[in-house]
mmCIF file of C-alpha atoms in Angstrom:
data_model
loop_
_atom_site.group_PDB
_atom_site.id
_atom_site.type_symbol
_atom_site.label_atom_id
_atom_site.label_comp_id
_atom_site.label_asym_id
_atom_site.label_seq_id
_atom_site.Cartn_x
_atom_site.Cartn_y
_atom_site.Cartn_z
ATOM 1 C CA MET A 1 -106.564 -62.425 -195.891
ATOM 2 C CA THR A 2 -106.858 -65.316 -197.969
ATOM 3 C CA ALA A 3 -104.621 -67.380 -199.740
ATOM 4 C CA LEU A 4 -102.320 -66.036 -202.522
ATOM 5 C CA ILE A 5 -101.505 -68.702 -206.009
ATOM 6 C CA LEU A 6 -98.384 -68.302 -207.948
ATOM 7 C CA ASN A 7 -98.793 -69.702 -211.524
ATOM 8 C CA LEU A 8 -95.332 -70.084 -212.263
ATOM 9 C CA SER A 9 -95.776 -72.162 -215.362
ATOM 10 C CA PRO A 10 -94.386 -72.608 -218.070
ATOM 11 C CA THR A 11 -92.172 -69.171 -216.883
ATOM 12 C CA ILE A 12 -90.539 -71.643 -214.421
ATOM 13 C CA GLU A 13 -91.301 -75.275 -214.019
ATOM 14 C CA LEU A 14 -90.060 -76.665 -210.405
ATOM 15 C CA THR A 15 -88.339 -79.715 -209.469
ATOM 16 C CA ASP A 16 -89.548 -81.540 -206.717
ATOM 17 C CA GLU A 17 -85.970 -80.695 -204.903
ATOM 18 C CA GLN A 18 -86.517 -77.409 -206.318
ATOM 19 C CA PHE A 19 -90.098 -76.852 -204.206
ATOM 20 C CA PHE A 20 -88.782 -78.995 -201.672
ATOM 21 C CA GLN A 21 -85.815 -75.904 -201.259
ATOM 22 C CA LEU A 22 -88.111 -73.398 -201.340
ATOM 23 C CA CYS A 23 -90.153 -74.702 -198.334
ATOM 24 C CA GLN A 24 -87.217 -74.928 -196.403
ATOM 25 C CA HIS A 25 -86.415 -71.375 -196.985
ATOM 26 C CA ASN A 26 -89.501 -69.966 -196.387
ATOM 27 C CA GLN A 27 -90.564 -72.138 -193.185
ATOM 28 C CA ASP A 28 -92.490 -69.309 -191.923
ATOM 29 C CA LEU A 29 -94.878 -70.011 -194.921
ATOM 30 C CA ARG A 30 -97.296 -72.533 -195.620
ATOM 31 C CA ILE A 31 -97.027 -73.555 -199.140
ATOM 32 C CA GLU A 32 -98.444 -75.786 -201.472
ATOM 33 C CA ARG A 33 -98.033 -76.625 -204.843
ATOM 34 C CA THR A 34 -100.904 -78.135 -207.161
ATOM 35 C CA ALA A 35 -100.773 -80.806 -209.614
ATOM 36 C CA GLN A 36 -100.668 -77.926 -212.174
ATOM 37 C CA GLY A 37 -97.322 -76.465 -210.814
ATOM 38 C CA GLU A 38 -99.728 -73.127 -209.008
ATOM 39 C CA LEU A 39 -98.117 -72.095 -205.476
ATOM 40 C CA ILE A 40 -100.540 -71.454 -202.929
ATOM 41 C CA ILE A 41 -99.098 -69.484 -200.054
ATOM 42 C CA MET A 42 -101.624 -69.442 -197.125
ATOM 43 C CA PRO A 43 -101.994 -67.036 -194.460
ATOM 44 C CA PRO A 44 -101.381 -68.104 -190.656
ATOM 45 C CA THR A 45 -104.442 -68.750 -188.769
ATOM 46 C CA GLY A 46 -106.245 -67.043 -186.133
ATOM 47 C CA TRP A 47 -106.039 -67.928 -182.659
ATOM 48 C CA GLY A 48 -109.753 -69.711 -182.965
ATOM 49 C CA SER A 49 -108.814 -72.060 -186.171
ATOM 50 C CA GLY A 50 -105.207 -72.482 -184.427
ATOM 51 C CA ASN A 51 -107.044 -73.963 -181.249
ATOM 52 C CA ARG A 52 -109.755 -76.145 -183.008
ATOM 53 C CA ASN A 53 -106.630 -77.263 -185.195
ATOM 54 C CA GLY A 54 -104.235 -78.466 -181.771
ATOM 55 C CA ARG A 55 -107.806 -80.086 -180.441
ATOM 56 C CA LEU A 56 -108.042 -82.020 -183.709
ATOM 57 C CA ASN A 57 -104.382 -83.289 -183.290
ATOM 58 C CA GLN A 58 -104.596 -83.749 -179.742
ATOM 59 C CA GLN A 59 -107.037 -86.458 -180.021
ATOM 60 C CA LEU A 60 -105.578 -88.145 -183.032
ATOM 61 C CA PHE A 61 -102.284 -88.719 -182.026
ATOM 62 C CA ASN A 62 -103.490 -89.844 -178.364
ATOM 63 C CA TRP A 63 -105.413 -92.099 -180.461
ATOM 64 C CA THR A 64 -102.872 -93.055 -182.183
ATOM 65 C CA ASP A 65 -100.407 -93.788 -179.615
ATOM 66 C CA ILE A 66 -102.619 -96.034 -177.700
ATOM 67 C CA ASP A 67 -103.138 -98.253 -180.880
ATOM 68 C CA GLY A 68 -100.052 -98.249 -182.449
ATOM 69 C CA THR A 69 -101.160 -99.262 -185.821
ATOM 70 C CA GLY A 70 -99.955 -96.191 -187.701
ATOM 71 C CA ILE A 71 -98.550 -92.421 -187.475
ATOM 72 C CA ALA A 72 -100.098 -89.915 -187.143
ATOM 73 C CA PHE A 73 -99.065 -86.262 -188.431
ATOM 74 C CA ASP A 74 -100.162 -82.571 -187.584
ATOM 75 C CA SER A 75 -100.317 -79.722 -190.576
ATOM 76 C CA SER A 76 -96.978 -78.869 -190.970
ATOM 77 C CA THR A 77 -95.803 -82.136 -192.874
ATOM 78 C CA GLY A 78 -95.743 -81.975 -196.841
ATOM 79 C CA TYR A 79 -96.722 -85.041 -199.185
ATOM 80 C CA LYS A 80 -95.951 -85.497 -202.518
ATOM 81 C CA LEU A 81 -99.251 -86.936 -204.147
ATOM 82 C CA PRO A 82 -98.902 -89.233 -207.115
ATOM 83 C CA ASN A 83 -100.632 -86.834 -209.409
ATOM 84 C CA GLY A 84 -97.762 -84.751 -208.449
ATOM 85 C CA ALA A 85 -99.121 -81.916 -205.888
ATOM 86 C CA ASN A 86 -97.389 -81.075 -202.948
ATOM 87 C CA ARG A 87 -100.337 -80.852 -200.320
ATOM 88 C CA SER A 88 -100.535 -80.699 -195.976
ATOM 89 C CA PRO A 89 -103.629 -81.845 -194.808
ATOM 90 C CA ASP A 90 -104.291 -80.167 -191.203
ATOM 91 C CA ALA A 91 -104.188 -83.787 -189.891
ATOM 92 C CA SER A 92 -103.480 -86.820 -191.154
ATOM 93 C CA TRP A 93 -102.878 -90.645 -190.312
ATOM 94 C CA ILE A 94 -100.483 -93.455 -192.380
ATOM 95 C CA SER A 95 -100.259 -96.988 -191.400
ATOM 96 C CA ARG A 96 -97.132 -98.071 -190.324
ATOM 97 C CA GLU A 97 -97.245 -101.348 -192.619
ATOM 98 C CA ARG A 98 -97.185 -98.639 -195.617
ATOM 99 C CA LEU A 99 -94.512 -96.097 -194.065
ATOM 100 C CA GLU A 100 -92.369 -99.404 -193.307
ATOM 101 C CA ALA A 101 -92.856 -100.805 -196.341
ATOM 102 C CA LEU A 102 -91.249 -97.541 -198.161
ATOM 103 C CA ASN A 103 -88.788 -96.560 -195.571
ATOM 104 C CA PRO A 104 -89.274 -92.786 -196.439
ATOM 105 C CA ASP A 105 -86.604 -89.808 -195.852
ATOM 106 C CA PRO A 106 -87.610 -88.090 -192.852
ATOM 107 C CA ALA A 107 -85.980 -85.322 -193.328
ATOM 108 C CA LYS A 108 -88.110 -85.024 -196.960
ATOM 109 C CA PHE A 109 -91.651 -84.556 -198.121
ATOM 110 C CA MET A 110 -94.029 -87.755 -197.530
ATOM 111 C CA PRO A 111 -93.785 -89.781 -200.628
ATOM 112 C CA MET A 112 -97.151 -91.150 -200.550
ATOM 113 C CA SER A 113 -100.879 -90.227 -199.590
ATOM 114 C CA PRO A 114 -101.858 -90.316 -196.058
ATOM 115 C CA ASP A 115 -104.733 -93.189 -195.553
ATOM 116 C CA PHE A 116 -106.811 -90.236 -193.606
ATOM 117 C CA ALA A 117 -106.886 -86.677 -194.218
ATOM 118 C CA VAL A 118 -108.058 -83.637 -192.652
ATOM 119 C CA GLU A 119 -108.770 -80.005 -193.474
ATOM 120 C CA LEU A 120 -109.895 -77.947 -190.918
ATOM 121 C CA ARG A 121 -111.707 -74.764 -192.699
ATOM 122 C CA SER A 122 -110.377 -71.280 -190.959
ATOM 123 C CA ALA A 123 -112.187 -67.947 -191.628
ATOM 124 C CA THR A 124 -110.230 -67.150 -194.801
ATOM 125 C CA ASP A 125 -110.490 -70.582 -196.746
ATOM 126 C CA SER A 126 -112.423 -71.035 -199.686
ATOM 127 C CA LEU A 127 -115.288 -73.693 -199.057
ATOM 128 C CA ARG A 128 -115.224 -74.473 -202.523
ATOM 129 C CA LEU A 129 -111.202 -75.253 -202.880
ATOM 130 C CA LEU A 130 -111.151 -76.819 -200.041
ATOM 131 C CA GLN A 131 -113.704 -79.173 -201.266
ATOM 132 C CA GLN A 132 -111.606 -79.788 -204.418
ATOM 133 C CA LYS A 133 -108.567 -80.104 -202.521
ATOM 134 C CA MET A 134 -110.048 -82.955 -200.523
ATOM 135 C CA GLN A 135 -110.994 -85.119 -203.957
ATOM 136 C CA GLU A 136 -107.568 -84.817 -204.856
ATOM 137 C CA TYR A 137 -107.093 -86.298 -201.914
ATOM 138 C CA LEU A 138 -109.576 -89.512 -202.909
ATOM 139 C CA ASP A 139 -108.491 -89.317 -206.200
ATOM 140 C CA CYS A 140 -104.890 -90.113 -204.901
ATOM 141 C CA GLY A 141 -105.552 -92.738 -202.523
ATOM 142 C CA VAL A 142 -106.407 -91.334 -199.557
ATOM 143 C CA ARG A 143 -109.656 -93.774 -197.966
ATOM 144 C CA LEU A 144 -111.202 -91.179 -195.605
ATOM 145 C CA GLY A 145 -111.140 -87.407 -195.116
ATOM 146 C CA TRP A 146 -113.158 -85.422 -192.875
ATOM 147 C CA LEU A 147 -113.577 -81.379 -194.003
ATOM 148 C CA ILE A 148 -114.754 -79.773 -190.836
ATOM 149 C CA ASP A 149 -116.374 -76.942 -191.288
ATOM 150 C CA PRO A 150 -116.936 -74.914 -188.106
ATOM 151 C CA HIS A 151 -118.115 -71.705 -190.211
ATOM 152 C CA ASN A 152 -121.522 -73.330 -191.572
ATOM 153 C CA GLN A 153 -121.466 -76.209 -188.611
ATOM 154 C CA GLN A 154 -120.477 -78.952 -190.517
ATOM 155 C CA VAL A 155 -118.744 -82.028 -191.856
ATOM 156 C CA GLU A 156 -118.284 -83.583 -195.067
ATOM 157 C CA ILE A 157 -117.199 -87.042 -194.926
ATOM 158 C CA TYR A 158 -114.801 -88.158 -197.790
ATOM 159 C CA ARG A 159 -114.772 -92.015 -198.844
ATOM 160 C CA LEU A 160 -112.982 -93.886 -201.458
ATOM 161 C CA GLY A 161 -115.688 -95.085 -204.116
ATOM 162 C CA GLN A 162 -118.501 -93.002 -202.132
ATOM 163 C CA ASN A 163 -120.296 -90.377 -202.423
ATOM 164 C CA VAL A 164 -119.770 -87.319 -200.284
ATOM 165 C CA GLU A 165 -121.689 -87.646 -197.106
ATOM 166 C CA VAL A 166 -122.593 -84.061 -195.027
ATOM 167 C CA LEU A 167 -123.638 -83.766 -191.663
ATOM 168 C CA LYS A 168 -124.813 -81.279 -190.015
ATOM 169 C CA SER A 169 -124.144 -80.491 -186.145
ATOM 170 C CA PRO A 170 -122.511 -83.821 -185.574
ATOM 171 C CA SER A 171 -120.878 -84.183 -182.011
ATOM 172 C CA SER A 172 -118.668 -86.648 -183.260
ATOM 173 C CA LEU A 173 -116.715 -88.783 -185.955
ATOM 174 C CA SER A 174 -115.977 -92.251 -186.540
ATOM 175 C CA GLY A 175 -112.806 -93.093 -187.569
ATOM 176 C CA GLU A 176 -114.612 -96.193 -189.021
ATOM 177 C CA ASP A 177 -112.525 -99.132 -190.709
ATOM 178 C CA VAL A 178 -109.254 -96.829 -191.348
ATOM 179 C CA LEU A 179 -108.953 -95.816 -187.850
ATOM 180 C CA PRO A 180 -110.619 -99.093 -185.924
ATOM 181 C CA GLU A 181 -112.295 -97.324 -181.990
ATOM 182 C CA PHE A 182 -110.936 -93.600 -182.981
ATOM 183 C CA VAL A 183 -113.642 -91.147 -182.207
ATOM 184 C CA LEU A 184 -112.881 -87.497 -182.549
ATOM 185 C CA ASP A 185 -114.969 -85.344 -180.114
ATOM 186 C CA LEU A 186 -116.003 -82.706 -181.875
ATOM 187 C CA THR A 187 -116.349 -80.141 -178.428
ATOM 188 C CA GLY A 188 -113.783 -77.152 -179.554
ATOM 189 C CA ILE A 189 -113.405 -78.052 -182.381
ATOM 190 C CA LEU A 190 -116.724 -77.666 -184.553
ATOM 191 C CA ASP A 191 -118.522 -75.102 -182.461
#
């Protein structure tokens, strides 16, 4: 099953609050909204993708707890990006400094882009659409992004102001200057 895309415009224009309420009333669905107002309803993943995503988040959360300079988020966190889109990366991180300066309502979607975002391709995901989403993250201020693709045994690294770097079958990834000293072990995630 692939994602379902609903183009509501111009028939229906959801406000931010209406979109938030739609998501709250349909919590069993993973819903995103593009900058053009299209709703993307994504199916649940298989257990393989669920396990990979759990391993990814486990490592990011463990590092975050030790490092203390930011907060990690899982795929259930919604972001309101500066371009108007609502997205939910599979894993993400925001510096405490940026978070505390904004002091957002924790019961609402995050009204900013994360510093770091990860998309983990599942069997039903379109690589092209994930690549577009990663570029959208960069365009909205994400400093570092990883598109992890177990199907093709590769990782695409997205950095602000740089060309995409493609790594074939890496064993680990560095958080670089965005997540200093974070190293993601790809055992059980990429293979």
